[in-house]
Short mmCIF file of C-alpha atoms and ligand atoms in Angstrom, two decimals:
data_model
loop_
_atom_site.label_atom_id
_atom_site.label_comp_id
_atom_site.label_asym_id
_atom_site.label_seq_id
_atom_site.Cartn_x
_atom_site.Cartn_y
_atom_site.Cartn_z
CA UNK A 20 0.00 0.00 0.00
CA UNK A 21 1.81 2.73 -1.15
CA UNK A 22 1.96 6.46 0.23
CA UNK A 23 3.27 6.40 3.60
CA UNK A 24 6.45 8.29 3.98
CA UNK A 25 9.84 6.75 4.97
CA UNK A 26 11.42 7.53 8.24
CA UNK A 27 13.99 6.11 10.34
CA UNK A 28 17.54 4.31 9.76
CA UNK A 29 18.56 2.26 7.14
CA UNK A 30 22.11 0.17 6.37
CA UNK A 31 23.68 -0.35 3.01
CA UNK A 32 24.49 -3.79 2.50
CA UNK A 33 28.02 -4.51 0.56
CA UNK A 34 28.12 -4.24 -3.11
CA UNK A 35 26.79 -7.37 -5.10
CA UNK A 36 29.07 -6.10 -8.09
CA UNK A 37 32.35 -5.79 -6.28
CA UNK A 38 31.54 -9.79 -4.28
CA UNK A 39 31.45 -11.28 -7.53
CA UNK A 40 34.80 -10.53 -9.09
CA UNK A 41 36.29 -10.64 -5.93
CA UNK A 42 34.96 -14.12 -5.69
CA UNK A 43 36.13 -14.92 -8.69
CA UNK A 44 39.69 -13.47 -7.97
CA UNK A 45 40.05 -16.19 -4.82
CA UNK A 46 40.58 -19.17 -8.26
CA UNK A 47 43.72 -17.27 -8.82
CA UNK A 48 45.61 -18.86 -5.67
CA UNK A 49 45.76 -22.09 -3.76
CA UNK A 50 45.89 -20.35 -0.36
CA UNK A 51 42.36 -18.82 1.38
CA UNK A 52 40.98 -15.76 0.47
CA UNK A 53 38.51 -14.18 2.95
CA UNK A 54 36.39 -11.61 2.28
CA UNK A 55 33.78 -9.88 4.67
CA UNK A 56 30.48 -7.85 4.06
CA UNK A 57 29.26 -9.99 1.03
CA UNK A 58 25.76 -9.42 0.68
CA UNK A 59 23.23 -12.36 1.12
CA UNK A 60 21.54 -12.09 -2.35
CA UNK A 61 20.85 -14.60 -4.95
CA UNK A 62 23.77 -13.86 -7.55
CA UNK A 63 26.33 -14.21 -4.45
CA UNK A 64 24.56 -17.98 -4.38
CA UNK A 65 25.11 -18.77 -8.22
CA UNK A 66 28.92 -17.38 -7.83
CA UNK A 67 29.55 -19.59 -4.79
CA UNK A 68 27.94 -22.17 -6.78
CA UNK A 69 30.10 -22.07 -9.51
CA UNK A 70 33.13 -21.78 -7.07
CA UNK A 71 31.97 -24.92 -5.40
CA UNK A 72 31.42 -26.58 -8.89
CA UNK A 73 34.53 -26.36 -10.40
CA UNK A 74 36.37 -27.69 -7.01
CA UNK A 75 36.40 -24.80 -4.57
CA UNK A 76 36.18 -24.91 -1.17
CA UNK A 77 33.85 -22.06 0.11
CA UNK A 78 32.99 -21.65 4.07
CA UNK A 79 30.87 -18.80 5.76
CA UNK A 80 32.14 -18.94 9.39
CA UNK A 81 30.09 -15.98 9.44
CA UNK A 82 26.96 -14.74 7.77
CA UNK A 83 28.19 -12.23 5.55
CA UNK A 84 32.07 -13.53 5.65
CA UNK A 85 33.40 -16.17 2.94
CA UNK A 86 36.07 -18.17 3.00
CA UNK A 87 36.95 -19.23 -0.38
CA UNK A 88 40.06 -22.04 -0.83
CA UNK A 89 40.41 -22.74 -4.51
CA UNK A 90 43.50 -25.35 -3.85
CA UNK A 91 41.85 -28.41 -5.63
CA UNK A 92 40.29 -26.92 -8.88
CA UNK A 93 39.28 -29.81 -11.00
CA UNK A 94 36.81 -28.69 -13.68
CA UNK A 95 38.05 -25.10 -15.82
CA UNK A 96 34.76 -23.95 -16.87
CA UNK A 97 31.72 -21.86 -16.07
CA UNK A 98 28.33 -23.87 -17.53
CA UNK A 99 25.98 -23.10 -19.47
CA UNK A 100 23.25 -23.41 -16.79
CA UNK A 101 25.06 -20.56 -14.58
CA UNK A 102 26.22 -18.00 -17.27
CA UNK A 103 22.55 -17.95 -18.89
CA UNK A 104 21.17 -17.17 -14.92
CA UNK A 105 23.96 -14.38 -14.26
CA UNK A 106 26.60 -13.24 -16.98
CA UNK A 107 28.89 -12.36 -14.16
CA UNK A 108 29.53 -16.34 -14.41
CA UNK A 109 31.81 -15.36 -17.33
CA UNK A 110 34.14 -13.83 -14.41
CA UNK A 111 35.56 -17.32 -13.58
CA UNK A 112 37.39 -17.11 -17.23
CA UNK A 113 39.87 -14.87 -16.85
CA UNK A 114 41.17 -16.20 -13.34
CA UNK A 115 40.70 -19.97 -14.61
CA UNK A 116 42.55 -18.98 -18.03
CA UNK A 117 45.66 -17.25 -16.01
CA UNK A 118 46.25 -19.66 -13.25
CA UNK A 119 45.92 -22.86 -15.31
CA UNK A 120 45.94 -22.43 -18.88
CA UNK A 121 42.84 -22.90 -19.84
CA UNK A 122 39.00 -21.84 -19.10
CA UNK A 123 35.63 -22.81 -21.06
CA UNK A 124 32.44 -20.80 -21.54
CA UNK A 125 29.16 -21.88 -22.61
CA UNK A 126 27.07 -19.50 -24.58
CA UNK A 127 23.86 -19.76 -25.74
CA UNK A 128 23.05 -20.39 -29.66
CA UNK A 129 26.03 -20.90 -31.98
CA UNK A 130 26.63 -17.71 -33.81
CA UNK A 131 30.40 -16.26 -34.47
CA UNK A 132 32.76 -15.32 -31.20
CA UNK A 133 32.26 -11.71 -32.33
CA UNK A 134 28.87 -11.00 -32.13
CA UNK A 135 28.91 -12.19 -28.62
CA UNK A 136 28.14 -9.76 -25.55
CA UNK A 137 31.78 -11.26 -24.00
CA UNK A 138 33.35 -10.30 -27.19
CA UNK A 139 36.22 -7.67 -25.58
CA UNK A 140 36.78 -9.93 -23.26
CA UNK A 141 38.15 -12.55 -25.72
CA UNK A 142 39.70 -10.46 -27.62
CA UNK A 143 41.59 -8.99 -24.38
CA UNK A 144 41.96 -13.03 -23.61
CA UNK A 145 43.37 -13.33 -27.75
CA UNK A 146 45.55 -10.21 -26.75
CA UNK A 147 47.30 -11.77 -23.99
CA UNK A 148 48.06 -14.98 -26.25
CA UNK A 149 45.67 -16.69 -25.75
CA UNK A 150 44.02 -18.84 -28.32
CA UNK A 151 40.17 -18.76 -28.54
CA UNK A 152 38.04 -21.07 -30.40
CA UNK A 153 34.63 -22.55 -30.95
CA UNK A 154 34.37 -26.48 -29.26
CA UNK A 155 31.28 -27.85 -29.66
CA UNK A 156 28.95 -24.66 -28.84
CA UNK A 157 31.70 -23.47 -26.10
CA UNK A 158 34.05 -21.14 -25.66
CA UNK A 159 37.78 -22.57 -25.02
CA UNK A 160 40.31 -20.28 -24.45
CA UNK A 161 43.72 -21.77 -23.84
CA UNK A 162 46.89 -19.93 -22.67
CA UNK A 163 50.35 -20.33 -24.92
CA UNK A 164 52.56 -22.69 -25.20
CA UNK A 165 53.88 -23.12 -21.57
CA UNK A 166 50.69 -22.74 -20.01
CA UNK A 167 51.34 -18.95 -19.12
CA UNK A 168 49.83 -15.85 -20.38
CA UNK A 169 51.54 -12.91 -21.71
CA UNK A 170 51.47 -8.95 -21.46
CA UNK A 171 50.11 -6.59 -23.92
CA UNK A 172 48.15 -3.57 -24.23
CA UNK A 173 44.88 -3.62 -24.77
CA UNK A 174 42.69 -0.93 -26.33
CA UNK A 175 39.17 -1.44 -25.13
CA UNK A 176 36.68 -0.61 -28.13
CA UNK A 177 33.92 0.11 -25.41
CA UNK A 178 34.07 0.33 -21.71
CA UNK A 179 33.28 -2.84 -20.35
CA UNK A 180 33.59 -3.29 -16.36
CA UNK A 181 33.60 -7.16 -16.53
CA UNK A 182 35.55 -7.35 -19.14
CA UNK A 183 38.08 -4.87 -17.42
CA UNK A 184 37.63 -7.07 -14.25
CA UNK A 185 38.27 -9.91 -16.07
CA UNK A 186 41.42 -8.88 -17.93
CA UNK A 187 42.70 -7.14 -15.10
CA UNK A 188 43.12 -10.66 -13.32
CA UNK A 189 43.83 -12.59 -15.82
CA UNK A 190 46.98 -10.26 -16.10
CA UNK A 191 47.92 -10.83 -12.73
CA UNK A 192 50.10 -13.93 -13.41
CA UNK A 193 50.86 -12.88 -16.89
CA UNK A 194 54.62 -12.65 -18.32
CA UNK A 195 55.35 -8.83 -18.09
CA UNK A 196 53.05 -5.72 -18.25
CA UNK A 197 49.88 -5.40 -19.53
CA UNK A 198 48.48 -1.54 -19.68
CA UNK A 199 44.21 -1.41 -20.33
CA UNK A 200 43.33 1.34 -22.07
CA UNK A 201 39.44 2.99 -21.71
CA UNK A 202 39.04 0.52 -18.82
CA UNK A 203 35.96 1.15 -16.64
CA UNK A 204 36.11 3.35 -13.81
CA UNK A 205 33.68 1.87 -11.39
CA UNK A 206 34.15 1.67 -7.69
CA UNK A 207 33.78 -2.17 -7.88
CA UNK A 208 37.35 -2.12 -10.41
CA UNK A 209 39.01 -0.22 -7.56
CA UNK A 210 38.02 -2.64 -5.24
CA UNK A 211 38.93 -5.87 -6.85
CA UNK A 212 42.21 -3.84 -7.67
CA UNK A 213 42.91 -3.38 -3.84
CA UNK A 214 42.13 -7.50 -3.09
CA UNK A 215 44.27 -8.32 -5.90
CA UNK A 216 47.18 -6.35 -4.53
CA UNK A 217 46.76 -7.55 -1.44
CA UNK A 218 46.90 -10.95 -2.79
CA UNK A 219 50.59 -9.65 -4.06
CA UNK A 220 49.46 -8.49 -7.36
CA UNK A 221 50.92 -5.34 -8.88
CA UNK A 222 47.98 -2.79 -10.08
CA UNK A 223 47.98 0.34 -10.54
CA UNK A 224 45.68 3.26 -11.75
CA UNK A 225 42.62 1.04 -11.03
CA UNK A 226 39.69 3.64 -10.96
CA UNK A 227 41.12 5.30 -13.40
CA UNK A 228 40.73 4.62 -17.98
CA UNK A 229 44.28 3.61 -17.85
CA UNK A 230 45.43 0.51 -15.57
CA UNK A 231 48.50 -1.06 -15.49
CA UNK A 232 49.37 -4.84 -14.19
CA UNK A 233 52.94 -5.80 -13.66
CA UNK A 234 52.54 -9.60 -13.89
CA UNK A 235 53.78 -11.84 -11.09
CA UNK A 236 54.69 -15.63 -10.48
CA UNK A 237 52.12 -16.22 -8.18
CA UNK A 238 49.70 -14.80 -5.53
CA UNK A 239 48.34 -15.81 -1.98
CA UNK A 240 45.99 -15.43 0.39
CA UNK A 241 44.06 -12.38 1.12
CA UNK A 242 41.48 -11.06 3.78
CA UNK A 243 39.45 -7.77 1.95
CA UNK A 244 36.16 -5.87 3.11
CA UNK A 245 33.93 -5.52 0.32
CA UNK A 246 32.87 -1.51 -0.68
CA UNK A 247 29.19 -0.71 0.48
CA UNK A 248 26.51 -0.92 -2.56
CA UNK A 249 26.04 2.23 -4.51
CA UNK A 250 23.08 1.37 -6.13
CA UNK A 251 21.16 -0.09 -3.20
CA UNK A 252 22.34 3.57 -1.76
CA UNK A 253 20.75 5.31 -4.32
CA UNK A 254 17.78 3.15 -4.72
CA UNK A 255 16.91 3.96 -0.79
CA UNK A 256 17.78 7.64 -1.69
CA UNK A 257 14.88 7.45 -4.50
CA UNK A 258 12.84 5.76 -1.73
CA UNK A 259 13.00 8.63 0.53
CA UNK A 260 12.79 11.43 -2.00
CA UNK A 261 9.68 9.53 -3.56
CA UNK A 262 7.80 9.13 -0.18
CA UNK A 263 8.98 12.71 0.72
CA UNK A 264 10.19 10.75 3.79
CA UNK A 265 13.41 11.66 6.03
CA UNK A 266 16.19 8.84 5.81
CA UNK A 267 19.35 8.22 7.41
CA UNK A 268 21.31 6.21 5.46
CA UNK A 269 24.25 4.94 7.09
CA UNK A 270 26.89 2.30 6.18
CA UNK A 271 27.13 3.87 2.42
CA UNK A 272 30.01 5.85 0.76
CA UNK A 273 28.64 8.98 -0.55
CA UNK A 274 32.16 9.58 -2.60
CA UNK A 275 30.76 6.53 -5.17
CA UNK A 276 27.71 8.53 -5.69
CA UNK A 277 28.53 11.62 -6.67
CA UNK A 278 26.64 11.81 -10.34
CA UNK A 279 23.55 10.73 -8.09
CA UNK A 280 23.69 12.64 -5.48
CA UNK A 281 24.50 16.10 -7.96
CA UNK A 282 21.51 15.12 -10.05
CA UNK A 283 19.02 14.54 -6.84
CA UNK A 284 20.33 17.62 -5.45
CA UNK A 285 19.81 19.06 -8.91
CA UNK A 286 16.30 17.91 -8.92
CA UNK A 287 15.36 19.29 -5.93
CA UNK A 288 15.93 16.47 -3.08
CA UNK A 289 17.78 17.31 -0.16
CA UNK A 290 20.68 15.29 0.48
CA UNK A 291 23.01 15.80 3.22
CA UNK A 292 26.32 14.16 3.57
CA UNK A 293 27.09 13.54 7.93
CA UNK A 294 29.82 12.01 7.65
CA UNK A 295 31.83 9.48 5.18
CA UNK A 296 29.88 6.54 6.03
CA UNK A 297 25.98 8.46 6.28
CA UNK A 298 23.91 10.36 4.38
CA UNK A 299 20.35 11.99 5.29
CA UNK A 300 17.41 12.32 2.62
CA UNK A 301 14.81 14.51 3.24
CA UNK A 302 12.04 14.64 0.36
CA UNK A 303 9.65 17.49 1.84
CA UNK A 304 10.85 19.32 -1.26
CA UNK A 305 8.96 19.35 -4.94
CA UNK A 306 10.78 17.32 -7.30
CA UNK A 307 11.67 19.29 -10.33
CA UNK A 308 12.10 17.65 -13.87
CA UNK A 309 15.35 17.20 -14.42
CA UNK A 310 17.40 15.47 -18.07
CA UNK A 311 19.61 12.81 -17.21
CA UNK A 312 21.89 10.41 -19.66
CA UNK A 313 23.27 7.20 -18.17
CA UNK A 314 27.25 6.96 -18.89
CA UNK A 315 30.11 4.72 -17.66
CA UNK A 316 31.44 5.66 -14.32
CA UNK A 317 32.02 8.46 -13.22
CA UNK A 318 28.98 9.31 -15.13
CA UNK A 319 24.93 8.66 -14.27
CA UNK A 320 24.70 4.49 -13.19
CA UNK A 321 22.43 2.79 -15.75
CA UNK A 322 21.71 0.62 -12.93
CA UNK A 323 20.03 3.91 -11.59
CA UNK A 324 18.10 4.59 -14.68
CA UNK A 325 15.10 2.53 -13.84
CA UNK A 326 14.36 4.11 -10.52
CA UNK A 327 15.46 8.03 -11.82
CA UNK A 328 12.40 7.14 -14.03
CA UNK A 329 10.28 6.03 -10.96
CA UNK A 330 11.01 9.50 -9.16
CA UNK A 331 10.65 11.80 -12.10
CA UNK A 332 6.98 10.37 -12.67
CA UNK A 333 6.48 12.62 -9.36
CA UNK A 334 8.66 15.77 -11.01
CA UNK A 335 7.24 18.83 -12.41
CA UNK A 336 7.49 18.95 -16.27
CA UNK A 337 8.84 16.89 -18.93
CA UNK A 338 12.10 14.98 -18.14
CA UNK A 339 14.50 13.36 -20.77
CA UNK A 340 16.57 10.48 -19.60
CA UNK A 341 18.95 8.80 -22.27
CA UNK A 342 20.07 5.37 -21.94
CA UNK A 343 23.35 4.84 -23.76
CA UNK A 344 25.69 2.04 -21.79
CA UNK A 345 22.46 -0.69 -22.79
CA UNK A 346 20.51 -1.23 -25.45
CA UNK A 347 16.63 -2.43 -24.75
CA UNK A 348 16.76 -0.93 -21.11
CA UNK A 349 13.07 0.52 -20.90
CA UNK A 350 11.80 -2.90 -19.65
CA UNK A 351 9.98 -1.25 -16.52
CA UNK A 352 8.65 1.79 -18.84
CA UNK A 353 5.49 -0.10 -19.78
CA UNK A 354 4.77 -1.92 -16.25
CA UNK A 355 4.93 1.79 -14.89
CA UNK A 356 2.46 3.20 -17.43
CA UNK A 357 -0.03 0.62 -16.17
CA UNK A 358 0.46 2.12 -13.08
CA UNK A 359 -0.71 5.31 -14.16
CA UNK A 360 2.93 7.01 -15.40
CA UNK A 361 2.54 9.28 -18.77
CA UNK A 362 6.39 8.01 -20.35
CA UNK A 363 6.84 7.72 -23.92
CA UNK A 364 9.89 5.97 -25.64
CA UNK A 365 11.64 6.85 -28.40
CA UNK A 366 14.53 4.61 -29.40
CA UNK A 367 17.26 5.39 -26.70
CA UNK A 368 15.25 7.94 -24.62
CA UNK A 369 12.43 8.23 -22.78
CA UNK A 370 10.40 11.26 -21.76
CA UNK A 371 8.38 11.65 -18.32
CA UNK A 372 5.59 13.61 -17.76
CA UNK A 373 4.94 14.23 -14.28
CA UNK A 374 3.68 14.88 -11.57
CA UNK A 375 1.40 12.00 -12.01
CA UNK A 376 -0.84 9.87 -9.35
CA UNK A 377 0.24 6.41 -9.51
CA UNK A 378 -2.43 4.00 -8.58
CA UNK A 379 -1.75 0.43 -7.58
CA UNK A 380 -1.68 -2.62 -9.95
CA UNK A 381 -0.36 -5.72 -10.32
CA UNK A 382 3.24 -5.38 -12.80
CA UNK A 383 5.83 -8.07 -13.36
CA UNK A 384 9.55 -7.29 -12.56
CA UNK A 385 11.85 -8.04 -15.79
CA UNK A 386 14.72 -7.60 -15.18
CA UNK A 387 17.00 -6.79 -11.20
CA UNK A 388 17.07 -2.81 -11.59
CA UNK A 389 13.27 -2.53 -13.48
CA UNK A 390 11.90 -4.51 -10.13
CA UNK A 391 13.37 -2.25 -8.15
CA UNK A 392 11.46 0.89 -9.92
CA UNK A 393 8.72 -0.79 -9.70
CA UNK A 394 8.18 -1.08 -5.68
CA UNK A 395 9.55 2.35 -5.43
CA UNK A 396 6.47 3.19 -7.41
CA UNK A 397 4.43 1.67 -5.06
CA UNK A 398 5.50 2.86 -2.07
CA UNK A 399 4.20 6.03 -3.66
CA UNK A 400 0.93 4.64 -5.70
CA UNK A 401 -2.61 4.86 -4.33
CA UNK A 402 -3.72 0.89 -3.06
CA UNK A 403 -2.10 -1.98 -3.46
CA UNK A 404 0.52 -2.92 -5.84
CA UNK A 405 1.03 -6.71 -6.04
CA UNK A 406 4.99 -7.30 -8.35
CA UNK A 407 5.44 -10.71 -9.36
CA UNK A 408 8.98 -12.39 -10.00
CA UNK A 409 10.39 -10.36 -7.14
CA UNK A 410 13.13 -13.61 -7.51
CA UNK A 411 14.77 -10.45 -10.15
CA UNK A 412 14.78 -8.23 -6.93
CA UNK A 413 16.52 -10.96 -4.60
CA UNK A 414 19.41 -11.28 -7.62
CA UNK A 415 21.06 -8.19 -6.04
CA UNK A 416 18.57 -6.24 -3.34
CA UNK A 417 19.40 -8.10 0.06
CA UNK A 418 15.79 -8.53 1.75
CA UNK A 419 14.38 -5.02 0.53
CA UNK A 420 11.03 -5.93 2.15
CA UNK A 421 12.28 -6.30 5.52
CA UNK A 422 14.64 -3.07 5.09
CA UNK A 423 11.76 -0.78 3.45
CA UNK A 424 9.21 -2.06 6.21
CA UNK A 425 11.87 -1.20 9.38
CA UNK A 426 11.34 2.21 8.55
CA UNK A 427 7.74 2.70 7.61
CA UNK A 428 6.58 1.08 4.24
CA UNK A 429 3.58 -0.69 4.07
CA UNK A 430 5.06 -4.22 2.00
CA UNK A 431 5.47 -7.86 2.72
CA UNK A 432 6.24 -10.62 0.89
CA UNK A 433 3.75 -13.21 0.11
CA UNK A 434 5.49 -15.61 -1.33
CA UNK A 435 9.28 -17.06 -0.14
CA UNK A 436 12.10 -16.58 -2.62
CA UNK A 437 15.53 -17.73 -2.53
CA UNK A 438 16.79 -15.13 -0.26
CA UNK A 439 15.39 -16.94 2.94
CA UNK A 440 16.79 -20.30 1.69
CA UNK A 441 20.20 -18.25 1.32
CA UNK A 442 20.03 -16.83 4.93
CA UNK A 443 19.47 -20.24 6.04
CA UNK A 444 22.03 -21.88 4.05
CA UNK A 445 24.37 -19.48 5.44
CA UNK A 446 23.46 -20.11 8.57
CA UNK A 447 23.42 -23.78 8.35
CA UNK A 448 27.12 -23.12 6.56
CA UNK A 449 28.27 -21.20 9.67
CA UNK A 450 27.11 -23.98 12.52
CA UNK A 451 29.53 -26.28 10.60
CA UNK A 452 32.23 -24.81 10.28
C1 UD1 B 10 28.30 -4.48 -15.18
C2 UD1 B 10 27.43 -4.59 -13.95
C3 UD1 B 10 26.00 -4.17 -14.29
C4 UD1 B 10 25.99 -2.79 -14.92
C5 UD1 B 10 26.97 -2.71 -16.08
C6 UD1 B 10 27.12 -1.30 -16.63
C7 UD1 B 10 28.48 -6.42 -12.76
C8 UD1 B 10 28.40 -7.83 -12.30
N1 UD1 B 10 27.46 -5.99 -13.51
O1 UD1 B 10 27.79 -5.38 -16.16
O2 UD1 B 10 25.24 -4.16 -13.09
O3 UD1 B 10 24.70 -2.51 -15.42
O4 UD1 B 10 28.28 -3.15 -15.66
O5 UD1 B 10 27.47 -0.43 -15.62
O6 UD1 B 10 29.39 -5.70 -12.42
N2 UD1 B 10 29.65 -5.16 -24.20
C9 UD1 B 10 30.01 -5.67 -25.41
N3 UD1 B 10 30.96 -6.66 -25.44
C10 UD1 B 10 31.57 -7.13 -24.32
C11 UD1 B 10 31.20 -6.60 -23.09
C12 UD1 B 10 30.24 -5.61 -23.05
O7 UD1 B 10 29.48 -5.27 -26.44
O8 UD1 B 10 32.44 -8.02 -24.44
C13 UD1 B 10 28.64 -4.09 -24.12
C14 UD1 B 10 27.38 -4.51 -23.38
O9 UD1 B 10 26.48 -5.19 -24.21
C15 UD1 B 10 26.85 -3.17 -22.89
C16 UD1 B 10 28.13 -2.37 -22.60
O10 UD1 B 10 29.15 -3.03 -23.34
O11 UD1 B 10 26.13 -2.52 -23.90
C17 UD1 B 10 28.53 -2.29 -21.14
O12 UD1 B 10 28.51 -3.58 -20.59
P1 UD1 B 10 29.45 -4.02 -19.39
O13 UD1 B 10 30.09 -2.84 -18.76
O14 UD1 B 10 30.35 -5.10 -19.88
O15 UD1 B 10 28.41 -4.63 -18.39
P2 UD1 B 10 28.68 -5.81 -17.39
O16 UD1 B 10 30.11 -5.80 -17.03
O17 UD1 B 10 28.08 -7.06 -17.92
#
């Protein structure tokens, strides 16, 4: 039941998109890599699955803490059944490919190498010597003769942030330097950057379009925090701002935000930084129409595009927001206009007309970020809105029921999804060990 404004305290959870390459990164070493804060969400599950599939040992000693030992890897490939659930699967390549030789892919269908959406990262994979080729409907990349990869610089055609992930480790053990040029920029590169050096890796200008990796024989063990999650940040800033509630959000890093928090501030929502780690919403303001354009790091987060939408259905006037890091990213456009929202698309952009009254319906989440515009719409629609396939939301919101309801929002979940079975399995995971 939407309407009711959000008050109280909320904590950030750590980012989904900095646990899964750092996962990934514990298959370049024998020895244990610990890392803290992951967030209990369904993607973390398929990762550790994989992990666990292809010989890993993975232990939770406690709830949000892994322990990942990748001493006995047997199998050098990430199926078919995980990469189709979460592309992020493909992360297990470069780390696989670097350590010993050789990694496999599945993809879907059976069209050329090229055409593929991991295309740069092959290529970067080709780049370092590696030889790529078709084997029956997989990917198989192997490393050159001698098993070991070697330096080069690469020239991103696009900016890719799994693809620079993935390079960036595979050219960790590599023979010499590698330089990547237009890398991504993200907070979650910086991160993996900083595990990987711990692990005795030499990076350097992660964070920024130019990084360079001085390879090394071997690396060990590691213990890393993972970075707070920007987009569940700003998705709880929309939640305020929409509700016209007051929020303290605390456990966040404003400094990741800052194209967010200038466009919010921009649009009229008051956002107050107290200190490094919390920042305070207050949405007693109107909410002017305001153009955005989603852009690589350190630009506007197309992961934020969906619920920018959400808020500007409440802005005065006509807004403009331009997606141009996806293609086919207006998945949530035509749930919300059954909800009442006056959008209209046209190819890359969409316009908003607001303010509008949202009224309550049922809609159908598509897609991770599109579910998450869509309860932010009802928090603020009139009755009841009912969002199937909230199994999108649990991919990478940790419980968002539970932390929407703890500070005023009328929502429950009717039906279990796999984030309960997750809690428990890391629960059960942590009396064991
Ligand atoms: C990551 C994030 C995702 C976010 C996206 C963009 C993770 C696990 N996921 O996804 O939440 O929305 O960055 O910020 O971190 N592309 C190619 N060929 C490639 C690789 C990418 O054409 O080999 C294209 C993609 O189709 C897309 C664009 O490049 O249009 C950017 O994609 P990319 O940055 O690679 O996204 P992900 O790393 O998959």
């Amino acid at each position: 039941m939407g309407g009711r404004p959000l008050k109280g305290r909320i904590s950030i959870s750590g980012a989904k998109n900095s646990a899964l390459p750092c996962m990934a990164a514990a298959i370049l070493t024998p020895e244990k890599v610990t890392l803290h804060n992951i967030p209990y969400v369904r993607d973390i599950i398929t990762q550790r699955r994989l992990l666990e599939d292809i010989g890993a040992t993975v232990l939770t000693p406690e709830l949000r803490t892994h322990q990942i030992t990748a001493s006995h890897i047997e199998i050098f490939e990430a199926p078919y059944e995980l990469v189709k659930t979460m592309r992020a699967s493909v992360l297990a390549l470069g780390p696989l490919l670097a350590r010993f030789g050789k990694a496999k892919v599945s993809l879907p269908g059976g069209c050329a190498i090229g055409t593929r959406p991991i295309d740069l990262h092959l290529s970067g994979f080709e780049q370092l010597g590696a030889e790529v080729g078709l084997e029956a409907g997989d990917v198989l990349a192997r490393a050159p003769h001698g098993g070991r990869l070697r330096g080069a610089e690469i020239n991103f055609a696009k900016v890719t942030v799994t693809g620079t992930e993935n390079l960036m480790m595979a050219a960790t053990l590599a023979r010499g330097k590698t330089i990547l040029n237009n890398a991504a920029c993200e907070p979650e590169i910086s991160d993996l950057a900083e595990l990987l050096n711990k692990m005795g890796a030499r990076v350097r200008g992660a964070g920024t379009a130019r990084i360079e990796i001085e390879g090394v024989e071997a690396l060990g063990g590691a213990e890393h925090t993972i970075i707070p999650d920007r987009i569940e940040t700003g998705t709880f800033i929309v939640a305020a701002a929409i509700t016209r509630g007051d929020l303290e959000i605390r456990d966040c890093r404003p400094e990741h935000l800052a194209a967010l928090v200038a466009k919010l501030r921009e649009a009229g929502v008051a956002l107050e930084e107290l200190n490094q780690s919390t920042l305070r919403v207050s949405g007693d303001h109107h909410i002017k129409a305001t153009d955005v354009i989603t852009e690589p790091h350190p630009g506007f987060p197309t992961d934020m595009q969906a619920q920018y939408m959400t808020l500007m259905t409440q802005a005065n006037g006509r807004t403009a927001i331009a997606e141009t890091v996806f293609e086919n990213r207006f998945m949530h456009v035509s749930e919300l206009q059954r909800m009442g929202a006056r959008i209209h698309i046209d190819g890359h952009s969409a316009s908003v007309d607001g303010p509008v009254r949202l009224t309550g319906a049922r809609v159908l989440a598509s897609d991770l970020r599109a579910s998450a515009s869509l309860v932010l719409a009802g928090l603020v629609a009139e009755g009841e809105t009912s969002i199937q396939r909230v199994y999108h939301i649990d991919r990478g919101y940790e419980r968002i029921e539970a932390k929407l309801r703890a500070v005023g929002a009328d929502i429950e979940r009717i039906r279990e999804s796999v984030s309960a079975t997750l809690s428990a399995s890391l629960e059960g995971d942590a009396a064991i060990a």
